[in-house]
Short mmCIF file of C-alpha atoms in Angstrom, two decimals:
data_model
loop_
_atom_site.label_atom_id
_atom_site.label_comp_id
_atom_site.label_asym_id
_atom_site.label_seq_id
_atom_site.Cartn_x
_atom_site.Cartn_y
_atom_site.Cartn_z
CA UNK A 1 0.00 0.00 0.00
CA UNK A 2 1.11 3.82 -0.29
CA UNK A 3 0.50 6.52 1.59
CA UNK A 4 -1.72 9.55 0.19
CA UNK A 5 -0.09 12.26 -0.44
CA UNK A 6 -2.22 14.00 1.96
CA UNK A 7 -1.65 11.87 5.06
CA UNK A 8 2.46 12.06 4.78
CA UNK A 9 2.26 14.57 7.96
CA UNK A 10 0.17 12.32 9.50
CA UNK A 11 1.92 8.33 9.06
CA UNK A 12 5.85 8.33 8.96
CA UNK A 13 6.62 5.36 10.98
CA UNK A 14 5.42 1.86 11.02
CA UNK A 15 3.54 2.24 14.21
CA UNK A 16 1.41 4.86 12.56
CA UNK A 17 0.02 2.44 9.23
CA UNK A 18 -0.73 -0.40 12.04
CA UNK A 19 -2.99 2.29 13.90
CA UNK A 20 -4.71 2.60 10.82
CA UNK A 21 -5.30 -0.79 10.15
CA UNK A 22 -6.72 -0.97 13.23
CA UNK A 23 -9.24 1.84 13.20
CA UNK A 24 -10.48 0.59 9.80
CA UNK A 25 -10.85 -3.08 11.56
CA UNK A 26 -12.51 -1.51 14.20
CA UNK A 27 -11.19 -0.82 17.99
CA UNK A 28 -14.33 -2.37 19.16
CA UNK A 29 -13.54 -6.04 17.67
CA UNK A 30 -10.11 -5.56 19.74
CA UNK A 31 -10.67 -7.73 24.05
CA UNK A 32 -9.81 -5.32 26.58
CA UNK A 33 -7.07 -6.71 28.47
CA UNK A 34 -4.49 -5.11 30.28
CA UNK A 35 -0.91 -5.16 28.91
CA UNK A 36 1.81 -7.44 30.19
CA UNK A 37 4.27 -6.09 33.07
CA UNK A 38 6.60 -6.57 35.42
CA UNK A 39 4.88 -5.03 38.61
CA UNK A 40 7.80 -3.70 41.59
CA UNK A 41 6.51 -2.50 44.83
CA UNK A 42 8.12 1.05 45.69
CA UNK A 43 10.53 1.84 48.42
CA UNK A 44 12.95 4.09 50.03
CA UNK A 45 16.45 3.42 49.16
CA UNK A 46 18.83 3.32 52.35
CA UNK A 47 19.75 7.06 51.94
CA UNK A 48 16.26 8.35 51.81
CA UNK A 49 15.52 6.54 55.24
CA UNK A 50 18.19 7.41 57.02
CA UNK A 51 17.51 10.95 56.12
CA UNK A 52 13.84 10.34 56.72
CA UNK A 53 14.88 9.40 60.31
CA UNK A 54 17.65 11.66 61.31
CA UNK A 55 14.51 14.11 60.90
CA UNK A 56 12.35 12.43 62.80
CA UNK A 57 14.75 11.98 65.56
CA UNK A 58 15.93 15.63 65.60
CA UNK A 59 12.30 16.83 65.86
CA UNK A 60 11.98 13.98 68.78
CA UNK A 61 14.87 15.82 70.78
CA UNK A 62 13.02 19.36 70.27
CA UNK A 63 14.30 20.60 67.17
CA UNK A 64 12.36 22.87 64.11
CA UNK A 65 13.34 22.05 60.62
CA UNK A 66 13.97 25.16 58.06
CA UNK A 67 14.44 25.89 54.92
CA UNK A 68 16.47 28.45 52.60
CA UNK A 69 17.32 29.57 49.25
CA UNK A 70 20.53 27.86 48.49
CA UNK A 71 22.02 31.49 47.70
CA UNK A 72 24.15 33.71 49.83
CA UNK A 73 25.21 36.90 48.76
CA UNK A 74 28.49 38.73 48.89
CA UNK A 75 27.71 40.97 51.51
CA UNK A 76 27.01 37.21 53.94
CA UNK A 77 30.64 35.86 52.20
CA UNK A 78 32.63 38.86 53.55
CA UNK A 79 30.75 38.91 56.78
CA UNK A 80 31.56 34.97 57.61
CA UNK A 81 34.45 35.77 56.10
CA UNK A 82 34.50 31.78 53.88
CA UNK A 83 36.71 33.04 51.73
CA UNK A 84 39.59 32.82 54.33
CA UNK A 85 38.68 28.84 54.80
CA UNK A 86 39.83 26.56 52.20
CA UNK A 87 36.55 24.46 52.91
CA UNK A 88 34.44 26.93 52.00
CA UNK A 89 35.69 29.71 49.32
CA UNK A 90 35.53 27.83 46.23
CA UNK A 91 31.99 29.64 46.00
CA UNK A 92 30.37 28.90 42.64
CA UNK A 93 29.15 32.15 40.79
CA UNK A 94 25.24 32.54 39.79
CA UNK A 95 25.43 33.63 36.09
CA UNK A 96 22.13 35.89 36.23
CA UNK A 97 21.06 36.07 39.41
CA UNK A 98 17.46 37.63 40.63
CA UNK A 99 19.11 39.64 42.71
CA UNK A 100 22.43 40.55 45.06
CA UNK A 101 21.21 38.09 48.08
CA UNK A 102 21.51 35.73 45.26
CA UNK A 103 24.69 36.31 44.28
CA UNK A 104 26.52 32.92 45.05
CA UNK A 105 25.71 29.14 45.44
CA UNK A 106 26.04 28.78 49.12
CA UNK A 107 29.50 26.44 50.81
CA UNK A 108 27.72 26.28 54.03
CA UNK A 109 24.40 26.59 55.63
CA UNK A 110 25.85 28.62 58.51
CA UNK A 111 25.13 32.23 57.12
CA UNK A 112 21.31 31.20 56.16
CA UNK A 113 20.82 29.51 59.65
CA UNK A 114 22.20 32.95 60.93
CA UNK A 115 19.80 34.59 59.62
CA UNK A 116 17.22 32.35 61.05
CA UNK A 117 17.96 33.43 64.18
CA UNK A 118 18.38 36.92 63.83
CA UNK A 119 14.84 37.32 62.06
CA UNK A 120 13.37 34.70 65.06
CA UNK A 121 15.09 37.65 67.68
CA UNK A 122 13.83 40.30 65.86
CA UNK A 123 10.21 39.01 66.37
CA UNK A 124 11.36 38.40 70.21
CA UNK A 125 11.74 34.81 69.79
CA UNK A 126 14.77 33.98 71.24
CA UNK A 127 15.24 30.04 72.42
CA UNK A 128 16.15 28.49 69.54
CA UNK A 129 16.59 25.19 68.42
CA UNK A 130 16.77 24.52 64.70
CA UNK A 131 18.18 22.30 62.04
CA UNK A 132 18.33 22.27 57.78
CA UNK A 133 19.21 19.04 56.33
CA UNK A 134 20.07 20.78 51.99
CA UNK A 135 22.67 20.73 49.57
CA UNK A 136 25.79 22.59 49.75
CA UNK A 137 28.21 23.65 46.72
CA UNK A 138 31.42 24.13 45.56
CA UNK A 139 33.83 24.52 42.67
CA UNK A 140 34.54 21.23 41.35
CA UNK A 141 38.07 21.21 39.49
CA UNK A 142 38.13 20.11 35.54
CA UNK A 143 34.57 20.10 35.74
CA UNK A 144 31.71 22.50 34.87
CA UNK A 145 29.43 21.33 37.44
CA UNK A 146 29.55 22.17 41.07
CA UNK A 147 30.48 19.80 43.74
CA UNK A 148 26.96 18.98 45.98
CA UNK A 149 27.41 18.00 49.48
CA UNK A 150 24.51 16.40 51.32
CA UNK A 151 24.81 18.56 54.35
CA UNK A 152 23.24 18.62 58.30
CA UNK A 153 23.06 21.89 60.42
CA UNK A 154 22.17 22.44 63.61
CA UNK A 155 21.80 25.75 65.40
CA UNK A 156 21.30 26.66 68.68
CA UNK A 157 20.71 29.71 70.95
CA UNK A 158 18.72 31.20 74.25
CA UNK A 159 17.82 28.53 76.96
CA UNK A 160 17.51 24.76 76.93
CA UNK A 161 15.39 24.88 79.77
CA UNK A 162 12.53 27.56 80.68
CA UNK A 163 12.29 28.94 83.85
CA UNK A 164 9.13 27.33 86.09
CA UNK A 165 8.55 26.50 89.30
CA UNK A 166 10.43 23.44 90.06
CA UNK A 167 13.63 25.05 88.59
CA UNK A 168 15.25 28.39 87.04
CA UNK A 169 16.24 28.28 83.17
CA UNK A 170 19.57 26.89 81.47
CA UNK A 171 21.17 28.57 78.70
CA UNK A 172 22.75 26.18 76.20
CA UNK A 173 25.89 25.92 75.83
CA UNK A 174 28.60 24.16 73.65
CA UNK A 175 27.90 20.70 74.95
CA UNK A 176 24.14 21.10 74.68
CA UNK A 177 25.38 20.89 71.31
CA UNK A 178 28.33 18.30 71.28
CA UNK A 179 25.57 16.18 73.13
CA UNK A 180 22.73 16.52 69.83
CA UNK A 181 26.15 15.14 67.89
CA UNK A 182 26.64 12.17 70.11
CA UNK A 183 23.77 11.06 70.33
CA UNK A 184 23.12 10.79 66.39
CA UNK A 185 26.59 8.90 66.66
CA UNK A 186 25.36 6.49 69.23
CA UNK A 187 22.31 5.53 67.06
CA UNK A 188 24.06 4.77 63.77
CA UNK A 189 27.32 3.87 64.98
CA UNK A 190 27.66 0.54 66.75
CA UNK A 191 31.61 0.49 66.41
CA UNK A 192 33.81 3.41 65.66
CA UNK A 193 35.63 6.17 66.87
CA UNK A 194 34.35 10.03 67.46
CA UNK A 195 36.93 12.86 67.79
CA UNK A 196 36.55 16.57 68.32
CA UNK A 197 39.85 18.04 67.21
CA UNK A 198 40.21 21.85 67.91
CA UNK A 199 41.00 23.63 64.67
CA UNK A 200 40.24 27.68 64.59
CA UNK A 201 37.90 28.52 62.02
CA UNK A 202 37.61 32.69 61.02
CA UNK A 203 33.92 32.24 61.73
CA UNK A 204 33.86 30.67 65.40
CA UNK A 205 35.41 31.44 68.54
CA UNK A 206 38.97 31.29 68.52
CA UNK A 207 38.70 28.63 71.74
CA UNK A 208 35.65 27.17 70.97
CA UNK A 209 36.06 25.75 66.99
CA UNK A 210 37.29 21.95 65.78
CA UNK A 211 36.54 19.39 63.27
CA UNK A 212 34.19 16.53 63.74
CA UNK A 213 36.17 13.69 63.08
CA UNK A 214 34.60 10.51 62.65
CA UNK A 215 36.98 6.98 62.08
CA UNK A 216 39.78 9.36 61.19
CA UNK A 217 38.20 11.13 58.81
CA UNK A 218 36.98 14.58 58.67
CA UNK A 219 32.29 14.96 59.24
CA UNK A 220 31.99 18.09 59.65
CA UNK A 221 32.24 21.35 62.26
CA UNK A 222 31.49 22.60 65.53
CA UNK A 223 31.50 25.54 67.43
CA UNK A 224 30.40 29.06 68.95
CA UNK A 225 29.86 31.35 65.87
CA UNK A 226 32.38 34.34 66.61
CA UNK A 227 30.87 37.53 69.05
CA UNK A 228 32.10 40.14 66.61
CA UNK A 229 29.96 38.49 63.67
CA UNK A 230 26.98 38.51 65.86
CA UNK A 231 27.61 41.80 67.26
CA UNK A 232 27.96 42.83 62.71
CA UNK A 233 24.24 41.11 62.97
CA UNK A 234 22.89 42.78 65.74
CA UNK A 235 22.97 38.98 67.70
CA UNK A 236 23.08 39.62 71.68
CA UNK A 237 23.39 36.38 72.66
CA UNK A 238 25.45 33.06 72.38
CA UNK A 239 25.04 30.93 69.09
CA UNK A 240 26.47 27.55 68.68
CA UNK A 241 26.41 25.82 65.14
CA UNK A 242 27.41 22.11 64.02
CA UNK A 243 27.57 20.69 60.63
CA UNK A 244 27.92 17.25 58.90
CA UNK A 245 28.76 16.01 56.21
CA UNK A 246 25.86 13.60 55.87
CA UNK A 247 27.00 12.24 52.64
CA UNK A 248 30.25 10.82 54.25
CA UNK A 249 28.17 10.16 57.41
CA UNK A 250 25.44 8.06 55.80
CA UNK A 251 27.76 6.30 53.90
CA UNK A 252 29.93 5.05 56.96
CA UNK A 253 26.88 3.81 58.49
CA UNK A 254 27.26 0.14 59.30
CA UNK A 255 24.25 -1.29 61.30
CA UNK A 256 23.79 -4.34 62.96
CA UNK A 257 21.02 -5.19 65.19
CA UNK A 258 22.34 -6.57 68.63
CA UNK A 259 20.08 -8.04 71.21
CA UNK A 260 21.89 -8.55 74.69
CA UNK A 261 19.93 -10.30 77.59
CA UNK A 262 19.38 -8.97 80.68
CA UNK A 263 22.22 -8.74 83.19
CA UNK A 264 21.82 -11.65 85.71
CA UNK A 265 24.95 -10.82 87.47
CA UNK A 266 25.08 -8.01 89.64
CA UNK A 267 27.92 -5.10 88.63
CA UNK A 268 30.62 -3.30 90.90
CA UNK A 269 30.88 0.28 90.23
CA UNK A 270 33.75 2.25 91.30
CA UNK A 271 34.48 6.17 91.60
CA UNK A 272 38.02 7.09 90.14
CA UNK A 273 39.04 10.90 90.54
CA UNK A 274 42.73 11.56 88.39
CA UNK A 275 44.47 15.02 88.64
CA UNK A 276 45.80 15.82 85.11
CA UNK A 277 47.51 19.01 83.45
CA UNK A 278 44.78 21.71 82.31
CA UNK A 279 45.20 20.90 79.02
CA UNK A 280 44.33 17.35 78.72
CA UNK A 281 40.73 16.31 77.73
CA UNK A 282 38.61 14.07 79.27
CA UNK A 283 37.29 12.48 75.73
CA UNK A 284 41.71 11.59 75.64
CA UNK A 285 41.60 10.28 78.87
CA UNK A 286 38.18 8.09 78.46
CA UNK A 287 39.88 7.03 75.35
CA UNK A 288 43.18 5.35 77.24
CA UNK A 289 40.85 3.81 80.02
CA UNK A 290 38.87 2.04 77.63
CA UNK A 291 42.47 0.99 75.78
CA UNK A 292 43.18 -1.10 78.72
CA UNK A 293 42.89 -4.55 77.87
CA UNK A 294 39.63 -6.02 79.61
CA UNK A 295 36.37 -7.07 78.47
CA UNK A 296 34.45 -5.86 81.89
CA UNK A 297 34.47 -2.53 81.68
CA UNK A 298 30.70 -1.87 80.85
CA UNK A 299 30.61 1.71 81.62
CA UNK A 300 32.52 5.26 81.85
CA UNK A 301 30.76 8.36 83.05
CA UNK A 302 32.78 11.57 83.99
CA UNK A 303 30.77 12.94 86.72
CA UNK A 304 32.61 15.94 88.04
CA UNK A 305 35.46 18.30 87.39
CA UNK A 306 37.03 20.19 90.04
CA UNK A 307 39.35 23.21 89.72
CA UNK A 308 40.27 24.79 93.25
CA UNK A 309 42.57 25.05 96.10
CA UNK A 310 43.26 21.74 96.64
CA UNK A 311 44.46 21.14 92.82
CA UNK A 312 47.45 22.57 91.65
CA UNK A 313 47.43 25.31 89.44
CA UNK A 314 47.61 24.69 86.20
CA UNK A 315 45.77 21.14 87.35
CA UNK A 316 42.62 19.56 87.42
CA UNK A 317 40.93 16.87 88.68
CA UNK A 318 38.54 14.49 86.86
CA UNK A 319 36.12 12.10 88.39
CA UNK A 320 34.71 8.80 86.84
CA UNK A 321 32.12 6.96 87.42
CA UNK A 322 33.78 3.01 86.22
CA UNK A 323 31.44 0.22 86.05
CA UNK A 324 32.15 -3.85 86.28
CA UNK A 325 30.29 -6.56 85.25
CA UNK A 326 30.94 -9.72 83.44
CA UNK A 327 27.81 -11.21 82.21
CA UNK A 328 29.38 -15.27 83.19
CA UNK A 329 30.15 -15.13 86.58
CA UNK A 330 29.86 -13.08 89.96
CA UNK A 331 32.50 -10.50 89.79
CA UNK A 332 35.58 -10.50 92.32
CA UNK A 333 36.60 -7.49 94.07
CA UNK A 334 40.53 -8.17 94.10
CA UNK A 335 39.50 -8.47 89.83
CA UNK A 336 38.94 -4.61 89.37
CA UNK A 337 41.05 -3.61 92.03
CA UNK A 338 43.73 -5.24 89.54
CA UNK A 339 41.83 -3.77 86.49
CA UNK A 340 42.15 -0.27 88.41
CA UNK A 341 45.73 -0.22 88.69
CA UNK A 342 46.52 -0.94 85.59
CA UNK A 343 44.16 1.70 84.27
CA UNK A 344 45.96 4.70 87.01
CA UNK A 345 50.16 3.10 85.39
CA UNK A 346 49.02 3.83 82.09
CA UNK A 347 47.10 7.24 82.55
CA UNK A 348 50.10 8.06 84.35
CA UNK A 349 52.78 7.14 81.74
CA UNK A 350 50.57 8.67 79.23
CA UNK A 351 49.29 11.86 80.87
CA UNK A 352 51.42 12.41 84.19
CA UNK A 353 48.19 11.54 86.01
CA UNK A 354 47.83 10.58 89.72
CA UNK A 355 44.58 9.78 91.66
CA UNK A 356 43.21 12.66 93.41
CA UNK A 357 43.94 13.22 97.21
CA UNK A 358 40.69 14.55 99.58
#
């Protein structure tokens, strides 16, 4: 057969003549049945539900979610000054943007999570607990496309705890913070290692600013952003911002389910109080306890820290709460006792340390 002339616009492919044959046959002498398929139930991929529940447990702990334009302007670049971090300066250049707040793909969420804050003040809101789970970018080398980061902030500022009757109000602090980070580390992380490494950042306090370190390798940020930029934003009280790298988090996730029966042997617990130099930190010195070979040690909670007349200046003293148990047999006391001095000999060839005198 050949086509009319007058139907070329209409019937260049072979698909088009069989749809002809068929409406001159007649659709109606064609059974209804459904076509033949492969049917796949949907689901979340791994990513999207850890994601999924990160939120949901930041918003259990008391946290509001926001969101931003993925923008920062010039203005916010000199202000947080990222151009003096190598993280953060490789800013990638909006071609047309709308406008000068627009300026810039943002590095970090920190100047938009600023600004949170300061417009939550200015409406005389001003305990503040907030987190943005977005993209961040950054020049990628040899290539025209950006680097995108998968990226976690958390902000906060004014008081933990309100003021009522049964107790006055608490300011957060620094390890109100730290303490959001540890506990997303405890929930993913059955094995592993978590480091806060001091490193001064142009945007944080000089003495409170380090990396998140997680199994050697670098997460993410934490700190107190710096007075002077708050004092710029018109900020008159104490902010405290972390950020992670979710993309290398998530990815380093490892879970394992791991049921453990209830203890039927009772525990010993012991109080240990060391006097160190000022400048050793308790996460170090937790760190070299647990080092020392035995499988009993169930539990390590530093419980005070004393600074005073009877310490040394220059000292300090910290006190640990060490608990025993072996989940075979009833526990001995000569056993820790044993345990214990091996733990004092190595904190004091590692750290000069000596147990505290009352």
């Amino acid at each position: 057969s050949i086509v009319p002339s007058f139907r070329f616009e209409d019937l260049g492919r072979e698909i088009d003549l069989i749809e002809e044959v068929a409406r001159i046959y007649g659709y109606n002498n064609f059974d209804s049945t459904p076509p033949d398929s492969i049917l796949r139930e949907g689901g979340y991929s791994f990513y999207q539900r850890i994601i999924r529940d990160i939120r949901a447990v930041l918003c259990n702990i008391g946290l509001y979610e926001v969101i931003n334009y993925s923008f920062v302007s010039e203005e916010a670049k000199r202000k947080f000054k990222l151009d003096f971090e190598d993280a953060y300066k490789n800013t990638v250049k909006v071609l047309n943007p709308i406008n000068e707040d627009f300026a810039y793909l943002r590095s970090s969420l920190l100047p938009s999570m600023t600004m949170n804050i300061k417009d939550n003040i200015n409406r005389k809101i001003k305990d503040i607990r907030i987190y943005e789970i977005s993209k961040v970018f950054r020049k990628k080398l040899k290539s025209k496309l950006p680097l995108e980061i998968n990226t976690l902030g958390i902000m906060l500022t004014g008081k933990v705890a309100v003021k009522s009757w049964y107790g006055k109000g608490k300011n957060c602090n620094y390890y109100s913070l730290k303490g959001i980070l540890e506990y997303l580390y405890n929930k993913y992380y059955n094995l592993g290692s978590l480091d806060i490494k001091e490193k001064e950042y142009k945007f944080f306090h000089p003495r409170i600013s380090a990396d998140v370190v997680l199994n050697n390798e670098g997460m993410g940020i934490i700190g107190k952003v710096h007075p002077i930029l708050l004092e710029e934003m018109d900020i008159k009280q104490d902010v405290y911002y972390l950020e992670i790298n979710l993309d290398k988090f998530i990815e380093n996730i490892k879970i394992k389910k791991q049921f453990k029966s209830v203890p039927v042997f009772p525990s010993i617990e012991i109080d240990l109080a060391i006097v160190v130099d000022e400048n050793v930190k308790s996460s170090n010195v937790e760190k070299e306890i647990r080092n020392t070979e035995t499988e009993i040690l169930e539990e390590i909670t530093l419980f005070d820290i004393y600074r005073g007349e009877q310490i040394k200046s220059g000292k300090k003293s910290l006190a640990y709460s060490l608990v025993f148990r072996d989940n075979k047999r009833t526990l001995k006391d000569v056993e820790v006792e044993i345990i214990i001095q091996r733990i004092l000999e190595n904190l004091g060839k590692k750290y000069n340390a000596r147990v505290r005198d009352f």
